[in-house]
Coordinates of C-alpha atoms in Angstrom, one line a residue:
X175 CA 90.1 159.7 116.7
X176 CA 89.2 158.8 113.2
X177 CA 89.4 155.2 112.1
X178 CA 91.6 154.4 109.1
X179 CA 88.5 154.0 107.0
X180 CA 87.2 157.4 108.1
X181 CA 90.5 159.0 107.1
X182 CA 90.4 157.2 103.7
X183 CA 86.8 158.5 103.2
X184 CA 87.9 162.1 103.9
X185 CA 90.7 161.9 101.4
X186 CA 88.5 160.4 98.8
X187 CA 85.9 163.2 99.3
X188 CA 88.7 165.7 98.7
X189 CA 90.0 164.0 95.5
X190 CA 87.6 165.6 92.9
X191 CA 88.2 169.1 94.4
X192 CA 91.9 168.6 94.3
X193 CA 91.6 167.6 90.6
X194 CA 89.3 170.6 90.0
X195 CA 91.6 173.2 91.5
X196 CA 95.0 171.8 90.7
X197 CA 96.8 174.2 88.4
X198 CA 94.3 177.0 89.2
X199 CA 95.0 180.3 91.0
X200 CA 93.2 180.9 94.3
X201 CA 93.4 184.4 95.8
X202 CA 93.1 184.5 99.6
X203 CA 92.4 187.7 101.5
X204 CA 94.0 187.0 104.9
X205 CA 92.8 189.1 107.8
X206 CA 90.5 189.4 110.8
X207 CA 90.9 187.0 113.7
X208 CA 92.7 184.5 111.5
X209 CA 95.7 186.8 111.9
X210 CA 95.5 187.4 115.6
X211 CA 96.2 184.0 117.4
X212 CA 99.3 181.8 116.9
X213 CA 97.1 178.7 116.7
X214 CA 94.9 180.1 113.8
X215 CA 97.9 181.5 112.0
X216 CA 99.6 178.1 112.1
X217 CA 96.4 176.4 110.7
X218 CA 96.1 178.9 107.9
X219 CA 99.7 178.4 106.9
X220 CA 99.1 174.6 106.9
X221 CA 96.1 175.0 104.7
X222 CA 98.0 177.2 102.2
X223 CA 100.9 174.7 102.3
X224 CA 98.6 171.8 101.5
X225 CA 97.0 173.8 98.7
X226 CA 100.4 174.5 97.2
X227 CA 101.6 170.9 97.4
X228 CA 98.5 169.6 95.6
X229 CA 99.2 171.9 92.6
X230 CA 97.1 175.0 93.5
X231 CA 98.6 178.4 93.0
X232 CA 97.7 180.4 96.2
X233 CA 98.1 184.2 96.1
X234 CA 97.7 186.0 99.5
X235 CA 96.6 189.6 100.0
X236 CA 96.7 190.6 103.7
X237 CA 95.3 193.3 105.9
X238 CA 96.8 194.6 109.1
X239 CA 94.5 197.3 110.5
X240 CA 94.7 196.3 114.2
X241 CA 98.5 196.2 114.0
X242 CA 98.5 199.7 112.5
X243 CA 96.2 201.0 115.2
X244 CA 98.3 199.4 117.9
X245 CA 101.6 200.9 116.6
X246 CA 100.0 204.3 116.2
X247 CA 98.9 204.1 119.9
X248 CA 102.4 203.2 120.9
X249 CA 103.8 206.4 119.3
X250 CA 101.0 208.5 120.8
X251 CA 99.1 209.1 117.6
X252 CA 95.3 208.7 117.6
X253 CA 93.6 206.7 114.9
X254 CA 90.9 208.6 113.0
X255 CA 88.4 207.2 110.6
X256 CA 86.0 208.9 108.2
X257 CA 83.3 206.7 106.6
X258 CA 85.2 203.6 107.7
X259 CA 88.5 204.8 106.1
X260 CA 91.6 205.6 108.1
X261 CA 92.7 209.2 107.9
X262 CA 96.3 208.8 106.6
X263 CA 98.5 211.8 106.8
X264 CA 102.2 211.6 105.8
X265 CA 103.4 210.4 109.2
X266 CA 100.6 207.8 109.4
X267 CA 101.4 206.5 105.9
X268 CA 105.0 205.9 106.9
X269 CA 103.8 203.9 109.9
X270 CA 101.3 202.0 107.6
X271 CA 104.1 201.0 105.3
X272 CA 106.4 200.0 108.1
X273 CA 103.7 197.8 109.8
X274 CA 102.2 196.3 106.7
X275 CA 105.4 195.6 104.7
X276 CA 108.0 195.4 107.5
X277 CA 106.1 193.5 110.1
X278 CA 102.9 191.8 108.8
X279 CA 104.0 190.8 105.3
X280 CA 107.4 189.7 106.6
X281 CA 105.8 187.5 109.3
X282 CA 103.5 185.8 106.8
X283 CA 106.3 185.1 104.4
X284 CA 108.5 183.7 107.2
X285 CA 105.7 181.4 108.5
X286 CA 105.0 180.1 105.0
X287 CA 108.7 179.5 104.3
X288 CA 109.1 177.7 107.6
X289 CA 106.3 175.4 106.5
X290 CA 108.3 174.3 103.5
X291 CA 107.0 176.8 100.9
X292 CA 108.8 179.4 98.7
X293 CA 106.9 182.6 99.6
X294 CA 107.9 186.1 98.6
X295 CA 106.6 189.3 100.0
X296 CA 105.5 192.3 97.8
X297 CA 103.8 195.6 98.2
X298 CA 102.2 197.5 95.4
X299 CA 105.3 199.6 95.1
X300 CA 107.3 196.6 93.9
X301 CA 107.5 196.7 90.1
X302 CA 104.5 199.1 90.3
X303 CA 102.3 196.0 91.1
X304 CA 99.4 198.1 92.4
X305 CA 99.0 201.3 90.6
X306 CA 96.7 203.6 92.7
X307 CA 94.9 206.8 92.7
X308 CA 93.6 209.0 95.6
X309 CA 90.3 207.9 97.1
X310 CA 88.0 210.6 98.7
X311 CA 85.8 209.6 101.6
X312 CA 82.1 210.1 101.1
X313 CA 80.4 211.8 104.1
X314 CA 76.6 211.7 104.2
X315 CA 75.0 214.5 106.2
X316 CA 71.4 215.9 106.0
X317 CA 70.7 214.2 102.7
X318 CA 73.9 215.6 101.1
X319 CA 77.1 213.8 100.2
X320 CA 80.4 215.5 100.6
X321 CA 83.7 214.1 99.4
X322 CA 86.6 214.6 101.9
X323 CA 90.3 214.3 101.3
X324 CA 91.7 212.1 104.0
X325 CA 95.3 211.9 102.9
X326 CA 97.2 208.9 101.5
X327 CA 94.1 206.7 101.0
X328 CA 93.8 205.2 97.6
X329 CA 91.9 202.9 95.3
X330 CA 93.3 200.5 92.7
X331 CA 93.8 202.0 89.2
X332 CA 95.5 199.0 87.7
X333 CA 97.1 195.7 88.8
X334 CA 100.2 194.6 86.9
X335 CA 99.2 190.9 86.9
X336 CA 102.3 189.8 84.9
X337 CA 104.4 190.5 88.0
X338 CA 102.3 188.0 90.0
X339 CA 102.1 185.5 87.2
X340 CA 105.9 185.5 86.8
X341 CA 106.3 184.6 90.4
X342 CA 103.7 181.9 90.2
X343 CA 105.4 180.4 87.2
X344 CA 108.7 180.3 89.2
X345 CA 107.0 178.4 92.0
X346 CA 106.6 181.2 94.5
X347 CA 103.6 182.0 96.7
X348 CA 103.1 185.8 96.3
X349 CA 102.2 187.6 99.6
X350 CA 100.9 191.1 98.8
X351 CA 100.6 194.1 101.2
X352 CA 97.8 196.5 100.2
X353 CA 100.0 199.6 99.6
X354 CA 99.7 201.1 96.2
X355 CA 101.8 203.7 94.3
X356 CA 100.4 206.7 92.4
X357 CA 101.6 208.3 89.2
X358 CA 103.3 210.9 91.4
X359 CA 105.3 208.1 93.2
X360 CA 103.2 208.7 96.4
X361 CA 102.3 205.7 98.5
X362 CA 98.6 205.0 99.2
X363 CA 96.9 202.9 101.9
X364 CA 94.2 200.7 100.2
X365 CA 91.5 198.5 101.7
X366 CA 92.8 194.9 101.5
X367 CA 89.4 193.5 100.5
X368 CA 89.4 195.7 97.4
X369 CA 93.0 194.9 96.6
X370 CA 92.3 191.2 96.8
X371 CA 89.3 191.7 94.5
X372 CA 91.3 193.5 91.9
X373 CA 94.1 191.0 92.1
X374 CA 91.6 188.1 91.7
X375 CA 90.0 189.8 88.7
X376 CA 93.3 190.6 87.0
X377 CA 94.5 187.0 87.4
X378 CA 91.2 185.5 86.3
X379 CA 91.4 183.5 89.5
X380 CA 89.4 180.4 89.9
X381 CA 88.3 181.6 93.3
X382 CA 88.6 184.6 95.7
X383 CA 88.4 183.6 99.4
X384 CA 87.7 186.4 101.9
X385 CA 88.5 185.3 105.4
X386 CA 86.2 187.2 107.8
X387 CA 85.1 187.2 111.4
X388 CA 81.6 185.9 110.7
X389 CA 80.2 182.7 109.2
X390 CA 78.9 184.4 106.1
X391 CA 75.7 186.1 105.0
X392 CA 72.3 185.8 106.7
X393 CA 69.0 187.1 105.6
X394 CA 68.4 187.9 109.3
X395 CA 71.6 187.8 111.3
X396 CA 69.6 187.1 114.5
X397 CA 68.1 183.9 112.9
X398 CA 70.8 181.4 112.3
X399 CA 68.5 179.3 110.2
X400 CA 68.5 182.1 107.6
X401 CA 72.1 181.4 106.5
X402 CA 72.7 181.9 102.8
X403 CA 75.2 179.3 101.4
X404 CA 75.2 180.6 97.8
X405 CA 73.8 183.5 95.8
X406 CA 74.4 185.1 92.4
X407 CA 75.9 188.5 91.9
X408 CA 72.5 189.8 90.8
X409 CA 70.9 188.5 94.1
X410 CA 73.7 190.0 96.1
X411 CA 73.2 193.5 94.6
X412 CA 69.5 193.2 95.3
X413 CA 70.2 192.2 98.9
X414 CA 72.3 195.3 99.3
X415 CA 69.6 197.5 97.9
X416 CA 67.0 195.8 100.2
X417 CA 69.2 196.2 103.3
X418 CA 69.6 192.5 103.9
X419 CA 73.3 192.9 103.3
X420 CA 74.3 195.9 105.4
X421 CA 77.1 197.5 107.5
X422 CA 80.6 195.9 107.3
X423 CA 79.4 193.1 105.1
X424 CA 78.7 195.6 102.2
X425 CA 82.4 196.2 101.3
X426 CA 83.2 192.5 101.4
X427 CA 80.3 191.6 99.1
X428 CA 81.2 194.6 96.8
X429 CA 84.7 193.1 96.7
X430 CA 83.3 189.8 95.6
X431 CA 81.2 191.5 92.9
X432 CA 84.2 193.5 91.6
X433 CA 86.3 190.3 91.4
X434 CA 83.5 188.5 89.4
X435 CA 83.0 191.5 87.1
X436 CA 86.7 191.7 86.3
X437 CA 87.5 188.1 85.6
X438 CA 87.4 185.8 88.7
X439 CA 85.2 182.7 88.4
X440 CA 83.9 182.4 91.9
X441 CA 84.1 184.1 95.3
X442 CA 83.4 183.1 98.9
X443 CA 83.1 184.8 102.2
X444 CA 84.3 182.4 104.9
X445 CA 84.8 182.3 108.7
X446 CA 88.5 182.7 109.4
X447 CA 87.9 181.9 113.0
X448 CA 87.2 178.3 112.1
X449 CA 90.4 176.2 112.1
X450 CA 91.3 175.0 108.6
X451 CA 88.5 177.0 107.0
X452 CA 90.3 177.2 103.7
X453 CA 90.5 173.4 103.4
X454 CA 86.8 173.0 104.5
X455 CA 85.7 175.5 101.8
X456 CA 87.8 174.1 99.0
X457 CA 87.9 170.3 99.6
X458 CA 84.6 169.3 101.1
X459 CA 81.2 168.8 99.3
X460 CA 79.4 171.0 101.8
X461 CA 81.9 173.8 101.9
X462 CA 81.5 176.6 104.4
X463 CA 80.6 180.3 104.2
X464 CA 78.7 182.1 101.5
X465 CA 79.6 181.6 97.9
X466 CA 78.9 184.4 95.4
X467 CA 79.0 183.5 91.7
X468 CA 78.2 185.2 88.4

């Protein structure tokens, strides 16, 4: 148990960060293990609620890959991936929309509202919030790169940021499902990290926080003393080129770089498995995770 003085010290430590971020927009990419257990879900909702009540404008972009895979399995449809992207035929796209919008998005909105917030759920189809175009998968084989059509998989062409800003001005917490709409009216499944990056850039967010299943970036993942707490965009690009940043961390770092290039001020990759990771990153002097700045 903390003594009253310890509690006061913690609150005082948080004060300059509350002052710094109050009135600013923070985009949170919510996914990974932070979405899988009731205990962690509750703590994330508490963090977002506290952020809102000290004057921060949180915007949530969520994933839902495991839920989609689980539902496809229930209906006897196998999940297929090409270069890390889900093959999304018309039937799969219907299931993606049903799961992301009807289940995951609705659940997050409900949890936030039960915590005393005013959250509202959106997909990219609402007011054409996420305008999308088809994304082709790149397959590398024998030194050649081939682009493959894998169905209703897209990338962001434009974010209508005024839709989100209008909701923020009315006191809502926008909760965005990563489903975009094309010029032809077709729905597209888009990687949630990339959607979060584009949203953060379009909103000129103070910070983009990517919740992941790792502590952050290491120069050598096997050596825990090689943890990188902060790096610039230039350094991050060099680490990707040198192979220090590799595998599944590449799209997350690329998302951070996109957000910075398009208008976000700072980004951070943090461990969503750690209870109250959002508060620890925002309101403590040490912070957690790896911050990537311009």
